[in-house]
Amino acid sequence: MSNTSSGGIGFTGLLTVLFIALKLTGVINWSWVWVLSPIWISFSIFILVFVVVLLIAALMDIKKEKRIRKMGRR
């Protein structure tokens, strides 16, 4: 039996932990906004992709409705 569960911290999580460690040890003197930037940048990209997918779906639905109405008029 093979257990092939994937998971883990991922690139964003690893980068965030690295930035936090560097900030707390004084190696970098960045603002906390930039230390935590891998999290909010990833979240922003996710939201952007989600909104684009919703817009495409809405436009396709509008186009489909127009086509149905056009066929009904004949």
PDB file of C-alpha atoms in Angstrom:
ATOM      1  CA  MET A   1       0.000   0.000   0.000  1.00  0.00           C
ATOM      2  CA  SER A   2       1.435   3.343  -1.035  1.00  0.00           C
ATOM      3  CA  ASN A   3       0.723   6.610   0.712  1.00  0.00           C
ATOM      4  CA  THR A   4       1.249   9.323  -1.876  1.00  0.00           C
ATOM      5  CA  SER A   5      -0.129  12.380  -0.160  1.00  0.00           C
ATOM      6  CA  SER A   6       1.441  15.574  -1.319  1.00  0.00           C
ATOM      7  CA  GLY A   7       1.560  18.675   0.745  1.00  0.00           C
ATOM      8  CA  GLY A   8       4.002  20.582   2.788  1.00  0.00           C
ATOM      9  CA  ILE A   9       4.828  24.183   3.214  1.00  0.00           C
ATOM     10  CA  GLY A  10       5.335  25.107  -0.449  1.00  0.00           C
ATOM     11  CA  PHE A  11       7.474  27.820  -1.970  1.00  0.00           C
ATOM     12  CA  THR A  12       5.450  30.744  -0.640  1.00  0.00           C
ATOM     13  CA  GLY A  13       5.395  29.387   2.897  1.00  0.00           C
ATOM     14  CA  LEU A  14       9.103  28.601   2.832  1.00  0.00           C
ATOM     15  CA  LEU A  15       9.951  32.058   1.535  1.00  0.00           C
ATOM     16  CA  THR A  16       7.759  33.665   4.211  1.00  0.00           C
ATOM     17  CA  VAL A  17       9.397  31.635   6.990  1.00  0.00           C
ATOM     18  CA  LEU A  18      12.826  32.558   5.607  1.00  0.00           C
ATOM     19  CA  PHE A  19      11.953  36.269   5.506  1.00  0.00           C
ATOM     20  CA  ILE A  20      10.555  36.149   9.059  1.00  0.00           C
ATOM     21  CA  ALA A  21      13.699  34.405  10.331  1.00  0.00           C
ATOM     22  CA  LEU A  22      15.917  36.948   8.603  1.00  0.00           C
ATOM     23  CA  LYS A  23      13.852  39.815  10.031  1.00  0.00           C
ATOM     24  CA  LEU A  24      13.897  38.444  13.586  1.00  0.00           C
ATOM     25  CA  THR A  25      17.657  37.817  13.491  1.00  0.00           C
ATOM     26  CA  GLY A  26      18.311  41.337  12.218  1.00  0.00           C
ATOM     27  CA  VAL A  27      19.832  40.274   8.904  1.00  0.00           C
ATOM     28  CA  ILE A  28      17.273  42.314   6.989  1.00  0.00           C
ATOM     29  CA  ASN A  29      15.709  45.579   8.063  1.00  0.00           C
ATOM     30  CA  TRP A  30      12.562  45.392   5.956  1.00  0.00           C
ATOM     31  CA  SER A  31       9.104  46.523   6.913  1.00  0.00           C
ATOM     32  CA  TRP A  32       6.774  43.717   8.026  1.00  0.00           C
ATOM     33  CA  VAL A  33       4.672  44.433   4.955  1.00  0.00           C
ATOM     34  CA  TRP A  34       7.562  43.258   2.767  1.00  0.00           C
ATOM     35  CA  VAL A  35       8.514  40.399   5.066  1.00  0.00           C
ATOM     36  CA  LEU A  36       4.996  39.012   4.691  1.00  0.00           C
ATOM     37  CA  SER A  37       4.765  39.934   0.999  1.00  0.00           C
ATOM     38  CA  PRO A  38       4.972  36.346  -0.314  1.00  0.00           C
ATOM     39  CA  ILE A  39       1.651  35.662   1.421  1.00  0.00           C
ATOM     40  CA  TRP A  40      -0.244  38.720   0.219  1.00  0.00           C
ATOM     41  CA  ILE A  41       1.234  38.610  -3.276  1.00  0.00           C
ATOM     42  CA  SER A  42       0.177  34.969  -3.675  1.00  0.00           C
ATOM     43  CA  PHE A  43      -3.268  35.780  -2.310  1.00  0.00           C
ATOM     44  CA  SER A  44      -3.580  38.759  -4.670  1.00  0.00           C
ATOM     45  CA  ILE A  45      -2.650  36.622  -7.675  1.00  0.00           C
ATOM     46  CA  PHE A  46      -5.219  34.007  -6.620  1.00  0.00           C
ATOM     47  CA  ILE A  47      -7.944  36.651  -6.297  1.00  0.00           C
ATOM     48  CA  LEU A  48      -6.988  38.181  -9.662  1.00  0.00           C
ATOM     49  CA  VAL A  49      -7.185  34.814 -11.433  1.00  0.00           C
ATOM     50  CA  PHE A  50     -10.516  34.086  -9.713  1.00  0.00           C
ATOM     51  CA  VAL A  51     -11.984  37.422 -10.857  1.00  0.00           C
ATOM     52  CA  VAL A  52     -10.755  36.891 -14.427  1.00  0.00           C
ATOM     53  CA  VAL A  53     -12.342  33.418 -14.515  1.00  0.00           C
ATOM     54  CA  LEU A  54     -15.618  34.859 -13.203  1.00  0.00           C
ATOM     55  CA  LEU A  55     -15.577  37.608 -15.833  1.00  0.00           C
ATOM     56  CA  ILE A  56     -14.922  35.117 -18.619  1.00  0.00           C
ATOM     57  CA  ALA A  57     -17.749  32.895 -17.370  1.00  0.00           C
ATOM     58  CA  ALA A  58     -20.110  35.880 -17.180  1.00  0.00           C
ATOM     59  CA  LEU A  59     -19.206  37.020 -20.697  1.00  0.00           C
ATOM     60  CA  MET A  60     -19.725  33.514 -22.056  1.00  0.00           C
ATOM     61  CA  ASP A  61     -23.118  33.349 -20.343  1.00  0.00           C
ATOM     62  CA  ILE A  62     -24.152  36.716 -21.789  1.00  0.00           C
ATOM     63  CA  LYS A  63     -23.062  35.577 -25.244  1.00  0.00           C
ATOM     64  CA  LYS A  64     -25.043  32.346 -24.847  1.00  0.00           C
ATOM     65  CA  GLU A  65     -28.161  34.256 -23.746  1.00  0.00           C
ATOM     66  CA  LYS A  66     -27.905  36.556 -26.775  1.00  0.00           C
ATOM     67  CA  ARG A  67     -27.624  33.549 -29.066  1.00  0.00           C
ATOM     68  CA  ILE A  68     -30.688  31.905 -27.470  1.00  0.00           C
ATOM     69  CA  ARG A  69     -32.730  35.114 -27.791  1.00  0.00           C
ATOM     70  CA  LYS A  70     -31.657  35.537 -31.404  1.00  0.00           C
ATOM     71  CA  MET A  71     -32.775  31.979 -32.246  1.00  0.00           C
ATOM     72  CA  GLY A  72     -36.116  32.523 -30.497  1.00  0.00           C
ATOM     73  CA  ARG A  73     -36.974  35.527 -32.687  1.00  0.00           C
ATOM     74  CA  ARG A  74     -36.833  33.534 -35.926  1.00  0.00           C
TER      75      ARG A  74
END
